[in-house]
PDB file of C-alpha atoms and ligand atoms in Angstrom:
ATOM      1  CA  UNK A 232     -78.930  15.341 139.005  1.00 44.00           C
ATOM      2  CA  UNK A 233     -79.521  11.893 139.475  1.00 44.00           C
ATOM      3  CA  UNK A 234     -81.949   9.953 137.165  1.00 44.00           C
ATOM      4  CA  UNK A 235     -84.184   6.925 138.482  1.00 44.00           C
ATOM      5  CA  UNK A 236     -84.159   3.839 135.712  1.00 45.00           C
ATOM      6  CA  UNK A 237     -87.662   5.232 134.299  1.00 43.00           C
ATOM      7  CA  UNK A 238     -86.752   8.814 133.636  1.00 43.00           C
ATOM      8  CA  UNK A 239     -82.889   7.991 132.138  1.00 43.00           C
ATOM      9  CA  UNK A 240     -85.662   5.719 129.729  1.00 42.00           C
ATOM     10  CA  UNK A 241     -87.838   8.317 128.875  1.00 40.00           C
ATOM     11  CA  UNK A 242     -84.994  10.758 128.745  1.00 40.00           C
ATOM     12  CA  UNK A 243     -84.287  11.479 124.365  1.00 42.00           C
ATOM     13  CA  UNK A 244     -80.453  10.934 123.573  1.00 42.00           C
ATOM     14  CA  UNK A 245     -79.230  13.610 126.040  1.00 43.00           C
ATOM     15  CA  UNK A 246     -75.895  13.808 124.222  1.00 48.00           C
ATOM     16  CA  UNK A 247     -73.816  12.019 121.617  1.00 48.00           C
ATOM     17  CA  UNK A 248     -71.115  11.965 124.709  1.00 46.00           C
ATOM     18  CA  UNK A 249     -73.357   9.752 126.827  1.00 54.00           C
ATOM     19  CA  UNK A 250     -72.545   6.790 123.909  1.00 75.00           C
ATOM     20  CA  UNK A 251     -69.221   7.679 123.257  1.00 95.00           C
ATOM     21  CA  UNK A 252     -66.264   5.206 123.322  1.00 97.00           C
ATOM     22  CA  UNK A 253     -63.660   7.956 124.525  1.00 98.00           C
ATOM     23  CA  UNK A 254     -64.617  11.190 126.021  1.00 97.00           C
ATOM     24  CA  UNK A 255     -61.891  13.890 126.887  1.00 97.00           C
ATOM     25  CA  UNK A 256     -63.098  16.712 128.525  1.00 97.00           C
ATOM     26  CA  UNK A 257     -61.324  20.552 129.017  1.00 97.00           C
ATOM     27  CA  UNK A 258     -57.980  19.124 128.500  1.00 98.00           C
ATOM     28  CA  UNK A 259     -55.462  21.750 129.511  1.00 98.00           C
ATOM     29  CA  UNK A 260     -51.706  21.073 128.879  1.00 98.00           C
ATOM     30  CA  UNK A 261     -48.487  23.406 129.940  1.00 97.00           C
ATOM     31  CA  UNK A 262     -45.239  23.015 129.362  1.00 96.00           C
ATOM     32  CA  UNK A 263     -42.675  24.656 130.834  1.00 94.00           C
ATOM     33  CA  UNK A 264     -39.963  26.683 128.400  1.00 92.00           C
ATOM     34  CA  UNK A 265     -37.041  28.609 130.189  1.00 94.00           C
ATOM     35  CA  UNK A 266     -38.918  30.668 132.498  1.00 94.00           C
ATOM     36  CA  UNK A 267     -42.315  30.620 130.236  1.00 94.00           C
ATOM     37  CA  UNK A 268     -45.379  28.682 131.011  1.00 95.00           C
ATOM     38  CA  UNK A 269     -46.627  27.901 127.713  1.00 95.00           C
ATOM     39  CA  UNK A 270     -50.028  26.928 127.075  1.00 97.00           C
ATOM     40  CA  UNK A 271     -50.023  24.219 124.127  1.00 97.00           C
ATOM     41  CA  UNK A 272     -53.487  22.109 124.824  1.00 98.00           C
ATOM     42  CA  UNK A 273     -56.391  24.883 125.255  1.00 98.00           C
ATOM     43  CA  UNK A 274     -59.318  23.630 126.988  1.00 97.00           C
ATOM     44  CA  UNK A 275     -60.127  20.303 124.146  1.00 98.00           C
ATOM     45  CA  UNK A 276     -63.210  18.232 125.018  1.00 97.00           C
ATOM     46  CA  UNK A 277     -63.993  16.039 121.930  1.00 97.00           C
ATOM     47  CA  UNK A 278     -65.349  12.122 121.868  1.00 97.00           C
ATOM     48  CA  UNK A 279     -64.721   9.382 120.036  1.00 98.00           C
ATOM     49  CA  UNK A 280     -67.630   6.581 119.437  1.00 97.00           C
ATOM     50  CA  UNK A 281     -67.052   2.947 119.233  1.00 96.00           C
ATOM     51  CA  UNK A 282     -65.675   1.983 115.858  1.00 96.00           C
ATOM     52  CA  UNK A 283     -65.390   5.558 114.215  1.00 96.00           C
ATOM     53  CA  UNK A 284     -62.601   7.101 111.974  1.00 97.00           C
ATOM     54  CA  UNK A 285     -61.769  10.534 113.199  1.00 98.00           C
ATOM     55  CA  UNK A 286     -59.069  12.452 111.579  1.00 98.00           C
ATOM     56  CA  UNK A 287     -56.951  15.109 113.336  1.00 98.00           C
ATOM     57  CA  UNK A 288     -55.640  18.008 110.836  1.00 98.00           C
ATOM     58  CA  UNK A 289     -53.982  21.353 111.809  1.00 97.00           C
ATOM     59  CA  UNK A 290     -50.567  23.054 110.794  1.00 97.00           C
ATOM     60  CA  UNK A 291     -47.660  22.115 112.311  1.00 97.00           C
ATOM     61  CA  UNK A 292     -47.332  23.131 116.575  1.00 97.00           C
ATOM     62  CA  UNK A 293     -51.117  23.145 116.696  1.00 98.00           C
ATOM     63  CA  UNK A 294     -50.935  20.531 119.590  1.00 98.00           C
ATOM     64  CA  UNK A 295     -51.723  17.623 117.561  1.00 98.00           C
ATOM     65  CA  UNK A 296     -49.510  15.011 118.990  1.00 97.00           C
ATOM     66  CA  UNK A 297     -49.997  16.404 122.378  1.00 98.00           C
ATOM     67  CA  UNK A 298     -54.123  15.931 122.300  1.00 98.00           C
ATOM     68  CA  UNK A 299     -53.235  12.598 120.802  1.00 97.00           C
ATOM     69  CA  UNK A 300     -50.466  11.562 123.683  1.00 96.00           C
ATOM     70  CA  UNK A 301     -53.187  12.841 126.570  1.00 97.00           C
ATOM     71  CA  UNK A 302     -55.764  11.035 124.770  1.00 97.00           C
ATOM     72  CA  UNK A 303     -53.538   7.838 124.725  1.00 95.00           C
ATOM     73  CA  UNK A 304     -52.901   8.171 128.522  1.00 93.00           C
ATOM     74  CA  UNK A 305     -49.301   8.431 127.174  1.00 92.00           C
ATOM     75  CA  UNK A 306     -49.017  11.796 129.048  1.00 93.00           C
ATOM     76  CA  UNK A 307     -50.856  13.626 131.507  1.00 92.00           C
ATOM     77  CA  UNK A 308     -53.020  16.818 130.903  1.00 95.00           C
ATOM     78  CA  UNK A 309     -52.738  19.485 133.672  1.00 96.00           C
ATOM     79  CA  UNK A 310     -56.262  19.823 134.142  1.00 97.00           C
ATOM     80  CA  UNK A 311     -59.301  17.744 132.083  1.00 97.00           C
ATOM     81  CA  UNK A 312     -59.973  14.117 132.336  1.00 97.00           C
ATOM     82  CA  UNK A 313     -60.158  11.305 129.309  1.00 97.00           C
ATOM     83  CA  UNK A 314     -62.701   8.785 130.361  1.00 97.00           C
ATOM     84  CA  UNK A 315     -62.310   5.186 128.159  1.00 97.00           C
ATOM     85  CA  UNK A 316     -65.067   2.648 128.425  1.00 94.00           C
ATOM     86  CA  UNK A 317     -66.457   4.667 131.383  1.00 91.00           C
ATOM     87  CA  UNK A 318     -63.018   4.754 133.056  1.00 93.00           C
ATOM     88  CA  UNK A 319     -61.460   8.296 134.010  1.00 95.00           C
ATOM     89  CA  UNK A 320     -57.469   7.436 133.031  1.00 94.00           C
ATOM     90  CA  UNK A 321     -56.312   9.886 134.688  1.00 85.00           C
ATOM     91  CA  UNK A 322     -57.423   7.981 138.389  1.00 88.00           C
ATOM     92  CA  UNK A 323     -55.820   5.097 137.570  1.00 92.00           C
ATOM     93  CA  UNK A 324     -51.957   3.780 138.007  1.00 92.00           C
ATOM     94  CA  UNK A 325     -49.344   3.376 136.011  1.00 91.00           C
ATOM     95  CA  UNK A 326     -50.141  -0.340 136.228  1.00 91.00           C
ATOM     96  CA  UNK A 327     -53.467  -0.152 135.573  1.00 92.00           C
ATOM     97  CA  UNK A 328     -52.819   2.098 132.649  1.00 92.00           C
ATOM     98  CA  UNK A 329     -50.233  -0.441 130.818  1.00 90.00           C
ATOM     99  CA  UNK A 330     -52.851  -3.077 131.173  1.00 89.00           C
ATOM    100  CA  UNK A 331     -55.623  -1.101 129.885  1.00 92.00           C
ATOM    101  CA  UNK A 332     -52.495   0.030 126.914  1.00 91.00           C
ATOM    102  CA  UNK A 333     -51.665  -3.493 126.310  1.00 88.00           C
ATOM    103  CA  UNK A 334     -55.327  -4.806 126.333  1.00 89.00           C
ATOM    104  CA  UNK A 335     -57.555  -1.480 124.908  1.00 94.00           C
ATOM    105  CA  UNK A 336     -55.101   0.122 122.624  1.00 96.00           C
ATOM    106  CA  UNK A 337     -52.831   0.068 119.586  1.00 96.00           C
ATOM    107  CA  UNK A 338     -50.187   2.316 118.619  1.00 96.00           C
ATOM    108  CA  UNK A 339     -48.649   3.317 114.960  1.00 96.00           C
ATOM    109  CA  UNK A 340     -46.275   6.183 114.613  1.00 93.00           C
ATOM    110  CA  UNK A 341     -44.599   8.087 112.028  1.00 92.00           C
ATOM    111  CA  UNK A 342     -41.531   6.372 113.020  1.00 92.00           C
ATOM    112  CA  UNK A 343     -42.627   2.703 113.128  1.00 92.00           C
ATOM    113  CA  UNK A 344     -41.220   1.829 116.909  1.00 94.00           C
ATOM    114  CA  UNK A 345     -41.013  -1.036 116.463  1.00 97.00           C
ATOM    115  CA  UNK A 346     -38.932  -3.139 118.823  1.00 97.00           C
ATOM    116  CA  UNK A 347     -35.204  -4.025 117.165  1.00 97.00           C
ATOM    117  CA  UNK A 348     -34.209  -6.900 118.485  1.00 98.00           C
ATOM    118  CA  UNK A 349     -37.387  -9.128 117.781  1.00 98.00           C
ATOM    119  CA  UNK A 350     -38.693 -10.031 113.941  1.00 98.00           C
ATOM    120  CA  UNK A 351     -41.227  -8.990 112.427  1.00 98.00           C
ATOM    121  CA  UNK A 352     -43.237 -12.489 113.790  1.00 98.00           C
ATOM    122  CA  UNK A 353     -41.794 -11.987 117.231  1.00 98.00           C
ATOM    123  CA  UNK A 354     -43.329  -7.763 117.199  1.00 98.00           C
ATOM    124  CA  UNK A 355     -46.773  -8.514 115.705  1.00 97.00           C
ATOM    125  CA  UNK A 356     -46.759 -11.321 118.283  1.00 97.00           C
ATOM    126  CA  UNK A 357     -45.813  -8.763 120.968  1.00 96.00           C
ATOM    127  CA  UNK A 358     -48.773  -7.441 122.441  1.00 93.00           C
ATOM    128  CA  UNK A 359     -50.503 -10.820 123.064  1.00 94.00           C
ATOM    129  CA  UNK A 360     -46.561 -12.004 124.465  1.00 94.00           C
ATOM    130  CA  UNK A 361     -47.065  -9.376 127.120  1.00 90.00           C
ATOM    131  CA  UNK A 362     -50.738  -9.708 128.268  1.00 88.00           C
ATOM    132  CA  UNK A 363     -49.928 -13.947 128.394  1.00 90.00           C
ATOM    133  CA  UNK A 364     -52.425 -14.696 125.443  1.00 93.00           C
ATOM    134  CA  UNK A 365     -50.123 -16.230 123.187  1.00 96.00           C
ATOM    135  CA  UNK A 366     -52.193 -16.808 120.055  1.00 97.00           C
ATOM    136  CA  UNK A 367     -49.797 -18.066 116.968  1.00 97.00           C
ATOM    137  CA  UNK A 368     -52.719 -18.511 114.810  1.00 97.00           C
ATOM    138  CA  UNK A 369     -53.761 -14.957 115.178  1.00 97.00           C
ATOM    139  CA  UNK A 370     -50.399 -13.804 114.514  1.00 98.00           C
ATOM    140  CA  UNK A 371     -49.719 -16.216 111.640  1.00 97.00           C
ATOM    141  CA  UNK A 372     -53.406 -14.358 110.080  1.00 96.00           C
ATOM    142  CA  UNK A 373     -52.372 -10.729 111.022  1.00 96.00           C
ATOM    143  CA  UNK A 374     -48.800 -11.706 109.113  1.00 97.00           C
ATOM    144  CA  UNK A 375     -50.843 -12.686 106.359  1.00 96.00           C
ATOM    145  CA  UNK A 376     -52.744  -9.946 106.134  1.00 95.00           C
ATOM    146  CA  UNK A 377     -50.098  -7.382 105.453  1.00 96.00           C
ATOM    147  CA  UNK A 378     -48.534  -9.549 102.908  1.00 95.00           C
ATOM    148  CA  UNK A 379     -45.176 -10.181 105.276  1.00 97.00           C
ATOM    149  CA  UNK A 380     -45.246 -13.925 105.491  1.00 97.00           C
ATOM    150  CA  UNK A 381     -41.489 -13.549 103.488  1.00 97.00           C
ATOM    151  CA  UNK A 382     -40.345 -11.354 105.829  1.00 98.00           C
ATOM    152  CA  UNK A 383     -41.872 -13.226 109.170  1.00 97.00           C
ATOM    153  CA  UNK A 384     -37.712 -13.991 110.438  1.00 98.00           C
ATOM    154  CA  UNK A 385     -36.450 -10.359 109.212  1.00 98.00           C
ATOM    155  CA  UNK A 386     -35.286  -7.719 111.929  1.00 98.00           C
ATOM    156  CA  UNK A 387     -36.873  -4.345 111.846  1.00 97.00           C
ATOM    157  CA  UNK A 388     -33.993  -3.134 110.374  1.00 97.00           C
ATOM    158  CA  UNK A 389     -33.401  -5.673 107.167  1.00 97.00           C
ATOM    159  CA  UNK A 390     -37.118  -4.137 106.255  1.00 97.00           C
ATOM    160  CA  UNK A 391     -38.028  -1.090 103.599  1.00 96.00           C
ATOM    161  CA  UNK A 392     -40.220   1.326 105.610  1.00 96.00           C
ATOM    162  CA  UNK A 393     -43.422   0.312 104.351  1.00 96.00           C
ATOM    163  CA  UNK A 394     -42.446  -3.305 105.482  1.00 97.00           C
ATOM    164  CA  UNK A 395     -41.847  -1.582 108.890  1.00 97.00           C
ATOM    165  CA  UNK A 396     -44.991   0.491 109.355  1.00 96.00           C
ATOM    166  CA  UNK A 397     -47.125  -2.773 107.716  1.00 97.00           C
ATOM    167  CA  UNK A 398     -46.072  -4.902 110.830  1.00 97.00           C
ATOM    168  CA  UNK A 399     -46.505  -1.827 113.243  1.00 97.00           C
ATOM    169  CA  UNK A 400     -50.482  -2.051 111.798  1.00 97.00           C
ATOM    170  CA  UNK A 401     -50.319  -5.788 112.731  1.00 97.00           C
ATOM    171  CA  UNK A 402     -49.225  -5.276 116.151  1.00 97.00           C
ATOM    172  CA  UNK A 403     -51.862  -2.406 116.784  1.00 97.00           C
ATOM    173  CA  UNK A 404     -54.497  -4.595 115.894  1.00 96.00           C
ATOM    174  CA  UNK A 405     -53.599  -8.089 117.015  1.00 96.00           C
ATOM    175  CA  UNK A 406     -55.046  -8.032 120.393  1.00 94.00           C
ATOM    176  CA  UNK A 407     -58.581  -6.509 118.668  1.00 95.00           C
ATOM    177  CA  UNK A 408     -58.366  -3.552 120.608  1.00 96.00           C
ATOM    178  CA  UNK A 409     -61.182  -1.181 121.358  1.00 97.00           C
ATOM    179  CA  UNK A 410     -59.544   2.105 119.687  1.00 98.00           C
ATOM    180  CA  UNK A 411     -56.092   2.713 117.639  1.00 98.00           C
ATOM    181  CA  UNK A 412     -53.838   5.589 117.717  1.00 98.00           C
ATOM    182  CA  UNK A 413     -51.766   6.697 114.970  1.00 97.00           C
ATOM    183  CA  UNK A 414     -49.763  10.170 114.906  1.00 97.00           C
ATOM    184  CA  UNK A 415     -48.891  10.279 111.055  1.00 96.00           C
ATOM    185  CA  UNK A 416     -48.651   6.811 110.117  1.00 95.00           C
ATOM    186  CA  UNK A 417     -47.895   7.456 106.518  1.00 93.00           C
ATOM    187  CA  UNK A 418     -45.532  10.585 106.987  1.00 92.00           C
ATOM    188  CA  UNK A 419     -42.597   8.666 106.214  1.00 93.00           C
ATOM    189  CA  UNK A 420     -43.791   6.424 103.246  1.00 93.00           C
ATOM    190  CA  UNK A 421     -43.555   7.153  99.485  1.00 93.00           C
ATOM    191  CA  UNK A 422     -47.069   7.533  98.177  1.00 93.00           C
ATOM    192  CA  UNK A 423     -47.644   3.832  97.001  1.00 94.00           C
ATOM    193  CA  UNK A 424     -46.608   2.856 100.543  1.00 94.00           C
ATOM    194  CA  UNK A 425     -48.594   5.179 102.140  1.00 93.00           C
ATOM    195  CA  UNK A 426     -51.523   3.912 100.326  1.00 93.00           C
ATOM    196  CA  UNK A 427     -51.287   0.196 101.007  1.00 94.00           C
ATOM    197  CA  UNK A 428     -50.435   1.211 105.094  1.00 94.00           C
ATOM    198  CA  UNK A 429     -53.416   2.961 105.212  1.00 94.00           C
ATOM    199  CA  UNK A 430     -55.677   0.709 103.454  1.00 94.00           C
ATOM    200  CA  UNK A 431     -54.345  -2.185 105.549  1.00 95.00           C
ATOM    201  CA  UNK A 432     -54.659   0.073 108.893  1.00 95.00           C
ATOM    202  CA  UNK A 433     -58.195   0.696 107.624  1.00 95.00           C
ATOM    203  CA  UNK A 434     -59.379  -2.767 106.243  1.00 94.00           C
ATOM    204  CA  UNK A 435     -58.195  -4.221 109.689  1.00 95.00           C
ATOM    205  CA  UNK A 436     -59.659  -2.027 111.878  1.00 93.00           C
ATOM    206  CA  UNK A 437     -62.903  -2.556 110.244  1.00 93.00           C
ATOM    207  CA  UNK A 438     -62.472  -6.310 110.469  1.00 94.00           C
ATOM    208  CA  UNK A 439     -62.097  -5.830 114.565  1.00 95.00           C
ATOM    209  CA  UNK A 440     -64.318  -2.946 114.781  1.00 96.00           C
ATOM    210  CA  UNK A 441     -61.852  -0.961 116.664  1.00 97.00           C
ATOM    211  CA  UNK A 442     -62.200   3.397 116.705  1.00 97.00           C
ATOM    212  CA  UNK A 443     -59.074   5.071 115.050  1.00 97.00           C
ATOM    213  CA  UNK A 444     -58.021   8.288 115.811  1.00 98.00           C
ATOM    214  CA  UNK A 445     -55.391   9.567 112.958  1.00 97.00           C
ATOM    215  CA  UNK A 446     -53.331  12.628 113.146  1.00 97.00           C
ATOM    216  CA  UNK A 447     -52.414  13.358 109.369  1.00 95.00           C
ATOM    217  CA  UNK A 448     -51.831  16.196 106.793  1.00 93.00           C
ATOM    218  CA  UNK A 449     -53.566  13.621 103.801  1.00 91.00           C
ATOM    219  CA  UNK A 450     -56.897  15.553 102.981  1.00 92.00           C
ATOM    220  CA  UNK A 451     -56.781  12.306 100.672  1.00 88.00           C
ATOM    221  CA  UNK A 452     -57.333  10.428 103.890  1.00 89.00           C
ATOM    222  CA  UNK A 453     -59.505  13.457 105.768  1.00 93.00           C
ATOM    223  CA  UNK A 454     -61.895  12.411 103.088  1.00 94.00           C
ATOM    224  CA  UNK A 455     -62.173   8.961 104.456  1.00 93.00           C
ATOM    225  CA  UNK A 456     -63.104   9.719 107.655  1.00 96.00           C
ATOM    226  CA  UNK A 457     -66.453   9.636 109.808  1.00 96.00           C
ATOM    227  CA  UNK A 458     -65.178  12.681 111.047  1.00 97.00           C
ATOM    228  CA  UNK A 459     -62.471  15.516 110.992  1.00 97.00           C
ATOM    229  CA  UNK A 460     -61.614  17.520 113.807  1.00 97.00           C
ATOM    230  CA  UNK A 461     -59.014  20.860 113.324  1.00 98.00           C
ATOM    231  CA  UNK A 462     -56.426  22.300 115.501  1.00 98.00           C
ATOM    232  CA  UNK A 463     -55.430  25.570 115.685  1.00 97.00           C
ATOM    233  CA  UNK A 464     -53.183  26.951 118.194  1.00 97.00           C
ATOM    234  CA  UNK A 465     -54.310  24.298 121.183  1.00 98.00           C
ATOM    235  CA  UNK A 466     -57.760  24.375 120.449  1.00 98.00           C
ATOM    236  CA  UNK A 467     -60.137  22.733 118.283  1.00 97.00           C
ATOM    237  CA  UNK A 468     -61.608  24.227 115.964  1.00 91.00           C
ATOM    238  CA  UNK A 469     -65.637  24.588 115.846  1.00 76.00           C
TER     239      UNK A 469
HETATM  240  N1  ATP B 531     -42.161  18.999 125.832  1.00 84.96           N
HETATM  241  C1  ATP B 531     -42.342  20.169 125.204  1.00 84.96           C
HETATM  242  N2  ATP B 531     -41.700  21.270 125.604  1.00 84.96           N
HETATM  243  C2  ATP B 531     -41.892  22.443 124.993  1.00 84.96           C
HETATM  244  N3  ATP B 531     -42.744  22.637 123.988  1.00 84.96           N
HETATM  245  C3  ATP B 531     -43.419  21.574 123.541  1.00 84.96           C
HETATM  246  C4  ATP B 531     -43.268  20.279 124.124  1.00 84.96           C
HETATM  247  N4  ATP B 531     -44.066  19.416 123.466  1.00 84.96           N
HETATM  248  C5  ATP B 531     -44.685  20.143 122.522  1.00 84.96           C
HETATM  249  N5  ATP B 531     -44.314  21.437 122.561  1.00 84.96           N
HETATM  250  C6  ATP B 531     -44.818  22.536 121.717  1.00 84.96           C
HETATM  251  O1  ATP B 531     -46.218  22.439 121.705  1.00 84.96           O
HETATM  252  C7  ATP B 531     -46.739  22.726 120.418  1.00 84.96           C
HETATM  253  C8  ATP B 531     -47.567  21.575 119.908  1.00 84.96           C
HETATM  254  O2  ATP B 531     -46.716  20.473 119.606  1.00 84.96           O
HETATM  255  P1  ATP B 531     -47.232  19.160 118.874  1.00 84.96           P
HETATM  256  O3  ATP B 531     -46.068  18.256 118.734  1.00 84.96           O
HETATM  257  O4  ATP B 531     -48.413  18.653 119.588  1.00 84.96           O
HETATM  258  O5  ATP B 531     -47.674  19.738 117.461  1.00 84.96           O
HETATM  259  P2  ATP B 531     -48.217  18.977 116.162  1.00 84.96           P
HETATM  260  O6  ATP B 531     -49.514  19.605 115.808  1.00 84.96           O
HETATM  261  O7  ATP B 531     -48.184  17.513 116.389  1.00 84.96           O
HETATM  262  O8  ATP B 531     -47.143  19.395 115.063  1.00 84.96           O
HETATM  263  P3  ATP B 531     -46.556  18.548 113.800  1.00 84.96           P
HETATM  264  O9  ATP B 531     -47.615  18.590 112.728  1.00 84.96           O
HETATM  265  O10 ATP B 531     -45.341  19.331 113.427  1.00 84.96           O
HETATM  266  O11 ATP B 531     -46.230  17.169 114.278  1.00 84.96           O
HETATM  267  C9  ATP B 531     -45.552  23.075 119.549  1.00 84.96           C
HETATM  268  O12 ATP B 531     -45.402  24.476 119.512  1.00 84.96           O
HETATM  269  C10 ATP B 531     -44.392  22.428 120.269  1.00 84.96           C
HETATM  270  O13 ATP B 531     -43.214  23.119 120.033  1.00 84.96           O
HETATM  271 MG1   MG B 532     -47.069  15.941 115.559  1.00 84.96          MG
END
C-alpha cells in the first residue's frame, strides 16, 4: 500500500521498524559441512535505532557472530535483507559497501585486529587515512581519550592487550560513525581491562551518538544496555 503525505501524517507510529537505524529482516544463513547443509542463522529480523546499546547473549554456536557478520555486511545471508540508513546492503557492491564500512561503521573484536605494521597513532588515524579526511586533531583527541598519548609511536605488538583493544575503540569511533560493532570486545582482557575498554567504548560512543551492537557473555554489561536480544540455536529468542 502506498500512503499519500496526509495519511503517512495521520498514520500513529506504525512500527518501531519504520524509525529504526538498522533493520535486518528473515535473515537465513547456511553453511555447507561435508555433505550437510546446515542451517546456523534461522529466519532473524531484529532493528537497531539510532544511538541505542543492544546486547547480543546466547551460549556458545548460537549464531552470534554470524547475525553480527550479516549485520555488518561482512558476509552475506542466503536469504533476508539488512537495510542501513534506508539502504538494502545486500544491493549494493563491494565498493559501495567498503565506503559505507569505512564511512558508517566501526569494528572491535575479541582479537583487537589491529593493523601490525602501523602505531598505535598511525591505526586510530586509519579510518580517516582511507576515506582522505585526514584529521590529526581528531586523532590527537581520540589518543587522548583512551589514555595512550605514551604509547602514540608503539607497534601493536610492544602493547599489553588492553593497550591494544583501547586503540581498536579509537579507531571504531574516529570517523563518528553511525553504528559500532563489537563481537566480544572484552573476551580477552583481565577484568580491570575489561572494565576501562568498555567504559571507554561506551563513554565515546555516547559522545558521537553512534548505535552499538555488542555480542558478549558479561550480564555485568547486559545490564547496561537499552536492550538485550538472546540467541538460541539461530534464532532469537522472543
Ligand atoms: N564457516 C562455517 N562453517 C561451518 N560452520 C560454521 C561456520 N561458521 C559458523 N559455523 C557454525 O555456526 C554456529 C554459529 O557460530 P557462531 O560463531 O556464530 O557462534 P557464536 O554464538 O558466536 O559462538 P561463540 O560464543 O562461541 O563465539 C556454530 O555451530 C558454528 O560451528
Ligand atoms: Mg562468536
Amino acid at each position: 500500500m502506498t500512503l499519500s503525505p496526509s495519511m503517512a501524517a495521520s498514520t500513529p507510529k506504525a512500527n518501531s521498524k519504520t524509525q529504526a537505524l538498522l533493520t535486518a529482516s528473515q535473515l537465513n544463513k547456511t553453511v555447507q559441512v561435508g555433505e550437510q547443509k546446515l542451517s546456523i542463522i534461522k529466519d532473524v529480523s531484529m532493528y537497531v535505532n539510532a544511538g541505542e546499546f543492544v546486547v547480543i547473549m546466547g551460549k556458545s554456536g548460537s549464531g552470534k557472530s554470524t547475525l553480527l557478520g550479516l549485520l555488518a555486511a561482512l558476509d552475506y545471508p542466503d536469504s533476508g535483507t539488512v537495510e542501513l540508513a534506508g539502504q538494502t546492503l545486500s544491493s549494493l557492491d563491494e565498493d559501495a559497501l567498503a565506503f559505507i564500512r569505512q564511512q558508517e561503521m566501526g569494528f572491535v573484536f575479541q582479537s583487537f585486529h589491529l593493523l601490525p605494521t602501523l602505531t598505535v597513532a598511525e591505526n586510530i588515524a586509519f579510518p580517516l587515512d582511507i576515506a582522505r579526511r585526514p584529521n590529526p586533531a581528531r586523532v590527537d583527541e581520540l589518543i587522548d581519550a583512551v589514555d595512550l598519548g605514551h604509547r602514540r609511536h608503539s607497534l601493536p605488538n610492544q602493547l599489553s592487550g588492553g593497550e591494544q583493544q583501547r586503540t581498536a575503540v579509537a579507531r571504531a569511533l574516529v570517523s563518528h560513525p553511525k553504528i559500532v560493532f563489537a563481537d566480544e570486545p572484552t573476551g580477552n582482557l583481565d577484568e580491570q581491562n575489561a572494565n576501562q575498554v568498555m567504559q571507554l567504548l561506551l563513554d565515546l560512543r555516547q559522545q558521537v551518538g553512534s548505535a552499538l551492537v555488542v555480542v558478549t557473555h558479561d550480564p555485568a554489561l547486559a545490564e547496561m544496555a537499552d536492550r538485550v536480544i538472546t540467541m538460541h540455536d539461530g534464532r532469537i529468542d522472543e
